[in-house]
Amino acid sequence: MLWLILGTIAIASPVSALDVSVDGDISDWGLSQLLTDDWSNSATWVPTVDGVSFYVEDNQDPYNTMAINYNASYTGVHIYGNRTYQTIYREPLLVGNRAEPYGGTGGKFGEKYDIEGMYVTENDTYIFVLIITSTEAHISDLALDFGSGGGYGYEYGVNFHRAGDVQGVLGGVYMTPSNADWVTPSLFPQNAPDKINFSNVDPSSYLCVAQVSESALGRDDFGMVNYVFEVAIPKSCVGNPDLPDVPSKALKKFWITEYCGNDAGPSIPEFLSILIPTGILLGSVYYFTRKER
């Protein structure tokens, strides 16, 4: 009966334009609690401001118990939604029945490649993206779906620089109309697209330059430093889109992975569109917690 009731709940959050400073400070996202509170508590990851859609896939998905590299001591919160509603986020398995993030001995401890989560919002002139990750040097470029077609379904890419890889303009927004405009992850190609392929895309052909900030979060996870990537994309550069109010639809406009494809997201199937009220998720059906670090 509970799940039948949940099926009638509206999932759109109140529309709220949010002004974000692209400076690595996560307080304007309503996420100051990430610096102090317990990461095994799903409430820690929920933004305290309206207008933000997000997904979190911290460490392994606690439901992927049949994966060949499942590590019960290395699981974390997996949810998506907005301030008002959240539901469980199921992380898909990699080829070979492997859980993300894949890495370490036996693939059981991939914190080096972990993408903890993504938050997205907008105002009248910008689309803002916040990524929290342990994989500073291996992060892909940010793929955007604000039209039709595009390489792997993404028409634009926002260029990031990495150690030893400073091709193209930092923050440059490039058109990526074909699969050949993207690099494919070397180990798990199912998590394409990876980086903009500057062997196929002219590095000087950027449409505009997005604001990009990358800094240490000030919080470690399982001994690895976590980083914040913050991006402000001019709407005028990508067709003047507005983000959908429904979190699952808003999040599908974006894609991030790392160079091997060991972790990626968001991956939200169409049928996972029913969101659970915060009080129920946190009070009644909170599913797994990690062991204390």
CSV table of C-alpha atoms in Angstrom, one decimal:
chain,number,residue,atom,x,y,z
A,1,MET,CA,0.0,0.0,0.0
A,2,LEU,CA,2.9,2.4,0.8
A,3,TRP,CA,4.3,2.1,-2.7
A,4,LEU,CA,0.9,2.7,-4.3
A,5,ILE,CA,0.6,5.9,-2.3
A,6,LEU,CA,4.0,7.0,-3.3
A,7,GLY,CA,3.1,6.6,-6.9
A,8,THR,CA,0.7,9.6,-6.7
A,9,ILE,CA,3.3,12.0,-5.4
A,10,ALA,CA,4.3,15.0,-7.5
A,11,ILE,CA,8.0,15.0,-8.2
A,12,ALA,CA,8.7,18.5,-9.5
A,13,SER,CA,10.4,20.8,-7.1
A,14,PRO,CA,9.3,24.4,-6.7
A,15,VAL,CA,10.9,26.5,-9.5
A,16,SER,CA,13.6,28.7,-8.0
A,17,ALA,CA,16.4,30.6,-9.8
A,18,LEU,CA,19.6,30.1,-8.0
A,19,ASP,CA,22.7,32.4,-8.3
A,20,VAL,CA,25.9,30.4,-7.9
A,21,SER,CA,29.4,31.8,-7.5
A,22,VAL,CA,31.8,29.5,-9.4
A,23,ASP,CA,34.5,29.5,-6.7
A,24,GLY,CA,34.5,26.1,-5.1
A,25,ASP,CA,32.3,27.3,-2.2
A,26,ILE,CA,29.4,24.8,-1.9
A,27,SER,CA,27.4,26.8,0.6
A,28,ASP,CA,25.4,28.6,-2.2
A,29,TRP,CA,24.2,25.1,-3.3
A,30,GLY,CA,22.9,24.4,0.2
A,31,LEU,CA,25.6,21.8,0.8
A,32,SER,CA,27.7,23.2,3.7
A,33,GLN,CA,26.8,20.0,5.7
A,34,LEU,CA,29.0,17.9,3.3
A,35,LEU,CA,32.0,19.4,5.1
A,36,THR,CA,31.0,18.4,8.6
A,37,ASP,CA,28.2,15.7,8.6
A,38,ASP,CA,28.3,11.9,8.2
A,39,TRP,CA,28.5,10.9,4.6
A,40,SER,CA,26.7,7.5,5.4
A,41,ASN,CA,23.6,9.5,6.2
A,42,SER,CA,21.6,10.3,3.1
A,43,ALA,CA,20.4,13.7,4.6
A,44,THR,CA,24.0,14.9,4.4
A,45,TRP,CA,23.8,14.9,0.6
A,46,VAL,CA,20.4,16.6,0.2
A,47,PRO,CA,20.7,20.3,-0.7
A,48,THR,CA,18.9,22.7,1.7
A,49,VAL,CA,17.8,25.1,-1.1
A,50,ASP,CA,15.1,24.7,-3.8
A,51,GLY,CA,15.8,24.5,-7.5
A,52,VAL,CA,18.6,21.9,-7.4
A,53,SER,CA,18.4,18.4,-8.9
A,54,PHE,CA,21.0,15.9,-7.8
A,55,TYR,CA,22.2,12.4,-7.8
A,56,VAL,CA,24.6,10.7,-5.4
A,57,GLU,CA,26.5,7.4,-6.0
A,58,ASP,CA,29.1,7.5,-3.2
A,59,ASN,CA,31.3,4.4,-3.3
A,60,GLN,CA,29.6,1.1,-4.4
A,61,ASP,CA,25.9,0.6,-4.6
A,62,PRO,CA,24.9,-1.4,-1.5
A,63,TYR,CA,22.3,-3.3,-3.7
A,64,ASN,CA,25.0,-4.6,-6.1
A,65,THR,CA,25.7,-7.6,-3.8
A,66,MET,CA,26.1,-10.0,-6.7
A,67,ALA,CA,28.9,-8.1,-8.4
A,68,ILE,CA,32.1,-10.0,-8.6
A,69,ASN,CA,33.9,-7.1,-6.9
A,70,TYR,CA,31.3,-6.3,-4.3
A,71,ASN,CA,32.8,-4.9,-1.1
A,72,ALA,CA,30.3,-4.6,1.8
A,73,SER,CA,32.8,-2.3,3.7
A,74,TYR,CA,32.9,0.1,0.7
A,75,THR,CA,29.3,1.0,0.1
A,76,GLY,CA,27.6,4.4,0.4
A,77,VAL,CA,24.5,6.6,-0.1
A,78,HIS,CA,22.8,6.2,-3.5
A,79,ILE,CA,19.9,8.6,-4.0
A,80,TYR,CA,18.6,11.2,-6.5
A,81,GLY,CA,16.0,13.9,-6.3
A,82,ASN,CA,15.8,17.5,-5.0
A,83,ARG,CA,15.4,19.2,-1.6
A,84,THR,CA,11.8,17.9,-1.1
A,85,TYR,CA,11.9,14.4,-2.6
A,86,GLN,CA,14.5,11.7,-3.0
A,87,THR,CA,14.5,8.1,-4.0
A,88,ILE,CA,17.0,5.3,-4.3
A,89,TYR,CA,19.5,5.5,-7.2
A,90,ARG,CA,20.5,2.1,-8.6
A,91,GLU,CA,24.0,2.1,-10.1
A,92,PRO,CA,24.2,-0.1,-13.2
A,93,LEU,CA,26.8,-2.9,-13.3
A,94,LEU,CA,29.8,-2.7,-15.6
A,95,VAL,CA,30.5,-5.4,-18.2
A,96,GLY,CA,31.6,-8.6,-16.6
A,97,ASN,CA,29.2,-8.1,-13.6
A,98,ARG,CA,31.5,-5.5,-12.0
A,99,ALA,CA,30.3,-2.8,-9.6
A,100,GLU,CA,31.3,0.9,-10.0
A,101,PRO,CA,33.7,2.4,-9.1
A,102,TYR,CA,36.0,-0.4,-10.3
A,103,GLY,CA,39.5,-0.3,-9.0
A,104,GLY,CA,42.0,-1.5,-6.4
A,105,THR,CA,42.8,-5.1,-5.6
A,106,GLY,CA,40.2,-7.3,-7.3
A,107,GLY,CA,38.4,-4.2,-8.4
A,108,LYS,CA,36.9,-3.9,-4.9
A,109,PHE,CA,38.1,-0.5,-3.9
A,110,GLY,CA,37.8,2.1,-6.6
A,111,GLU,CA,37.8,5.3,-4.5
A,112,LYS,CA,40.6,6.7,-6.8
A,113,TYR,CA,38.0,6.8,-9.6
A,114,ASP,CA,34.9,7.6,-7.6
A,115,ILE,CA,32.4,10.2,-8.8
A,116,GLU,CA,30.4,10.9,-5.6
A,117,GLY,CA,27.7,12.9,-7.2
A,118,MET,CA,26.4,15.8,-9.3
A,119,TYR,CA,24.1,18.8,-8.6
A,120,VAL,CA,22.5,21.0,-11.3
A,121,THR,CA,20.6,24.2,-11.2
A,122,GLU,CA,20.0,27.4,-13.3
A,123,ASN,CA,19.1,31.0,-13.4
A,124,ASP,CA,18.0,33.1,-16.3
A,125,THR,CA,21.4,33.2,-18.0
A,126,TYR,CA,23.4,30.2,-16.8
A,127,ILE,CA,23.2,26.5,-16.2
A,128,PHE,CA,25.3,25.5,-13.2
A,129,VAL,CA,26.8,22.1,-12.5
A,130,LEU,CA,28.6,20.9,-9.4
A,131,ILE,CA,30.5,17.6,-9.4
A,132,ILE,CA,32.1,16.0,-6.3
A,133,THR,CA,34.7,13.4,-7.1
A,134,SER,CA,37.9,11.7,-5.9
A,135,THR,CA,39.2,11.5,-9.5
A,136,GLU,CA,40.8,14.9,-10.2
A,137,ALA,CA,43.4,13.8,-12.7
A,138,HIS,CA,41.1,11.3,-14.6
A,139,ILE,CA,37.9,13.2,-14.9
A,140,SER,CA,36.3,13.3,-18.3
A,141,ASP,CA,34.8,16.4,-20.0
A,142,LEU,CA,31.2,17.3,-19.2
A,143,ALA,CA,28.8,16.1,-21.8
A,144,LEU,CA,25.6,18.1,-22.5
A,145,ASP,CA,22.3,17.0,-24.1
A,146,PHE,CA,20.4,20.2,-25.1
A,147,GLY,CA,19.2,19.3,-28.6
A,148,SER,CA,18.8,16.3,-30.9
A,149,GLY,CA,21.5,13.9,-32.1
A,150,GLY,CA,25.0,14.4,-30.9
A,151,GLY,CA,27.8,12.0,-30.3
A,152,TYR,CA,26.5,9.3,-28.0
A,153,GLY,CA,23.4,11.5,-27.6
A,154,TYR,CA,25.3,14.6,-26.4
A,155,GLU,CA,25.6,17.6,-28.7
A,156,TYR,CA,28.0,19.7,-26.6
A,157,GLY,CA,31.0,19.1,-24.4
A,158,VAL,CA,32.6,21.4,-21.8
A,159,ASN,CA,36.3,21.0,-21.8
A,160,PHE,CA,38.2,20.4,-18.6
A,161,HIS,CA,42.0,20.4,-18.3
A,162,ARG,CA,43.8,17.6,-16.4
A,163,ALA,CA,47.5,16.9,-15.5
A,164,GLY,CA,49.2,16.3,-18.8
A,165,ASP,CA,46.2,17.1,-20.8
A,166,VAL,CA,45.5,20.7,-21.6
A,167,GLN,CA,44.2,20.4,-25.1
A,168,GLY,CA,41.6,22.9,-26.2
A,169,VAL,CA,40.4,25.9,-24.2
A,170,LEU,CA,39.6,25.4,-20.5
A,171,GLY,CA,35.8,25.7,-20.2
A,172,GLY,CA,35.4,25.8,-23.9
A,173,VAL,CA,32.0,24.6,-25.0
A,174,TYR,CA,32.4,22.6,-28.2
A,175,MET,CA,29.9,21.0,-30.5
A,176,THR,CA,30.1,17.2,-30.7
A,177,PRO,CA,27.7,16.1,-33.4
A,178,SER,CA,29.2,12.6,-33.9
A,179,ASN,CA,30.6,9.7,-31.8
A,180,ALA,CA,34.0,10.4,-33.4
A,181,ASP,CA,34.0,13.8,-31.6
A,182,TRP,CA,34.4,11.9,-28.3
A,183,VAL,CA,37.1,9.7,-26.9
A,184,THR,CA,35.8,6.3,-25.7
A,185,PRO,CA,36.7,5.1,-22.2
A,186,SER,CA,39.6,2.7,-22.5
A,187,LEU,CA,38.5,-0.1,-20.1
A,188,PHE,CA,34.7,0.2,-20.0
A,189,PRO,CA,33.5,1.7,-23.3
A,190,GLN,CA,29.9,1.3,-22.2
A,191,ASN,CA,30.4,4.5,-20.2
A,192,ALA,CA,31.1,6.7,-23.2
A,193,PRO,CA,31.5,9.5,-23.9
A,194,ASP,CA,34.7,10.4,-22.2
A,195,LYS,CA,36.8,13.4,-23.3
A,196,ILE,CA,36.3,15.6,-26.4
A,197,ASN,CA,38.4,14.1,-29.2
A,198,PHE,CA,40.6,17.0,-30.3
A,199,SER,CA,41.9,14.8,-33.1
A,200,ASN,CA,38.5,15.3,-34.7
A,201,VAL,CA,37.3,18.6,-33.1
A,202,ASP,CA,39.2,21.8,-33.9
A,203,PRO,CA,40.5,23.1,-30.5
A,204,SER,CA,39.8,26.7,-31.7
A,205,SER,CA,36.2,25.9,-32.7
A,206,TYR,CA,34.6,26.5,-29.2
A,207,LEU,CA,31.3,28.3,-29.1
A,208,CYS,CA,31.9,30.1,-25.9
A,209,VAL,CA,33.8,29.7,-22.6
A,210,ALA,CA,32.0,28.4,-19.5
A,211,GLN,CA,33.3,29.3,-16.1
A,212,VAL,CA,35.1,26.4,-14.5
A,213,SER,CA,36.4,26.1,-11.0
A,214,GLU,CA,38.2,23.0,-9.5
A,215,SER,CA,39.4,22.9,-5.9
A,216,ALA,CA,39.8,20.5,-3.0
A,217,LEU,CA,36.5,20.0,-1.1
A,218,GLY,CA,38.2,19.9,2.3
A,219,ARG,CA,36.9,16.5,3.0
A,220,ASP,CA,38.5,13.1,2.4
A,221,ASP,CA,36.7,9.8,1.7
A,222,PHE,CA,38.4,6.6,2.5
A,223,GLY,CA,41.8,8.3,2.6
A,224,MET,CA,41.3,10.0,-0.8
A,225,VAL,CA,41.0,13.8,-1.2
A,226,ASN,CA,37.7,14.8,-2.7
A,227,TYR,CA,37.4,17.6,-5.3
A,228,VAL,CA,34.7,20.1,-6.4
A,229,PHE,CA,34.2,20.9,-10.0
A,230,GLU,CA,31.9,23.9,-10.5
A,231,VAL,CA,30.7,25.0,-14.0
A,232,ALA,CA,28.6,27.9,-15.2
A,233,ILE,CA,27.5,27.4,-18.8
A,234,PRO,CA,25.9,30.4,-20.7
A,235,LYS,CA,22.5,29.4,-21.8
A,236,SER,CA,22.9,31.5,-25.0
A,237,CYS,CA,25.7,29.2,-26.0
A,238,VAL,CA,23.7,25.9,-26.0
A,239,GLY,CA,20.3,27.0,-27.4
A,240,ASN,CA,18.9,28.8,-24.4
A,241,PRO,CA,17.5,25.7,-22.7
A,242,ASP,CA,15.6,25.6,-19.4
A,243,LEU,CA,16.2,22.6,-17.1
A,244,PRO,CA,13.2,20.3,-16.5
A,245,ASP,CA,11.7,20.6,-13.0
A,246,VAL,CA,11.6,16.8,-12.7
A,247,PRO,CA,15.1,15.7,-11.3
A,248,SER,CA,15.3,12.5,-13.4
A,249,LYS,CA,14.8,14.6,-16.6
A,250,ALA,CA,17.1,17.4,-15.6
A,251,LEU,CA,19.9,15.0,-14.7
A,252,LYS,CA,19.7,13.2,-18.0
A,253,LYS,CA,20.9,16.4,-19.7
A,254,PHE,CA,24.4,15.7,-18.3
A,255,TRP,CA,27.1,13.0,-18.3
A,256,ILE,CA,30.4,12.6,-16.6
A,257,THR,CA,32.8,9.7,-16.4
A,258,GLU,CA,36.6,9.1,-16.1
A,259,TYR,CA,39.1,8.0,-18.6
A,260,CYS,CA,38.7,4.3,-18.1
A,261,GLY,CA,35.0,4.4,-17.5
A,262,ASN,CA,35.4,2.9,-14.0
A,263,ASP,CA,32.6,5.2,-12.8
A,264,ALA,CA,30.1,7.4,-14.5
A,265,GLY,CA,26.7,8.9,-14.3
A,266,PRO,CA,23.9,9.7,-14.0
A,267,SER,CA,22.2,6.5,-15.2
A,268,ILE,CA,18.5,6.8,-14.4
A,269,PRO,CA,16.1,4.4,-16.2
A,270,GLU,CA,12.9,5.9,-17.5
A,271,PHE,CA,10.7,3.9,-15.2
A,272,LEU,CA,12.5,5.2,-12.1
A,273,SER,CA,10.4,8.4,-11.9
A,274,ILE,CA,8.6,8.0,-8.5
A,275,LEU,CA,10.3,10.1,-5.8
A,276,ILE,CA,9.9,9.4,-2.1
A,277,PRO,CA,9.2,12.1,0.5
A,278,THR,CA,12.2,13.0,2.5
A,279,GLY,CA,10.7,11.9,5.8
A,280,ILE,CA,9.8,8.5,4.5
A,281,LEU,CA,13.2,7.9,2.9
A,282,LEU,CA,15.2,9.1,5.9
A,283,GLY,CA,12.9,7.6,8.6
A,284,SER,CA,11.2,4.5,7.2
A,285,VAL,CA,13.1,3.0,4.3
A,286,TYR,CA,16.7,4.1,4.7
A,287,TYR,CA,18.3,1.1,3.3
A,288,PHE,CA,22.0,0.7,4.0
A,289,THR,CA,24.7,2.5,5.9
A,290,ARG,CA,28.5,2.2,5.4
A,291,LYS,CA,30.7,1.1,8.2
A,292,GLU,CA,32.4,3.9,10.1
A,293,ARG,CA,35.5,5.0,8.3
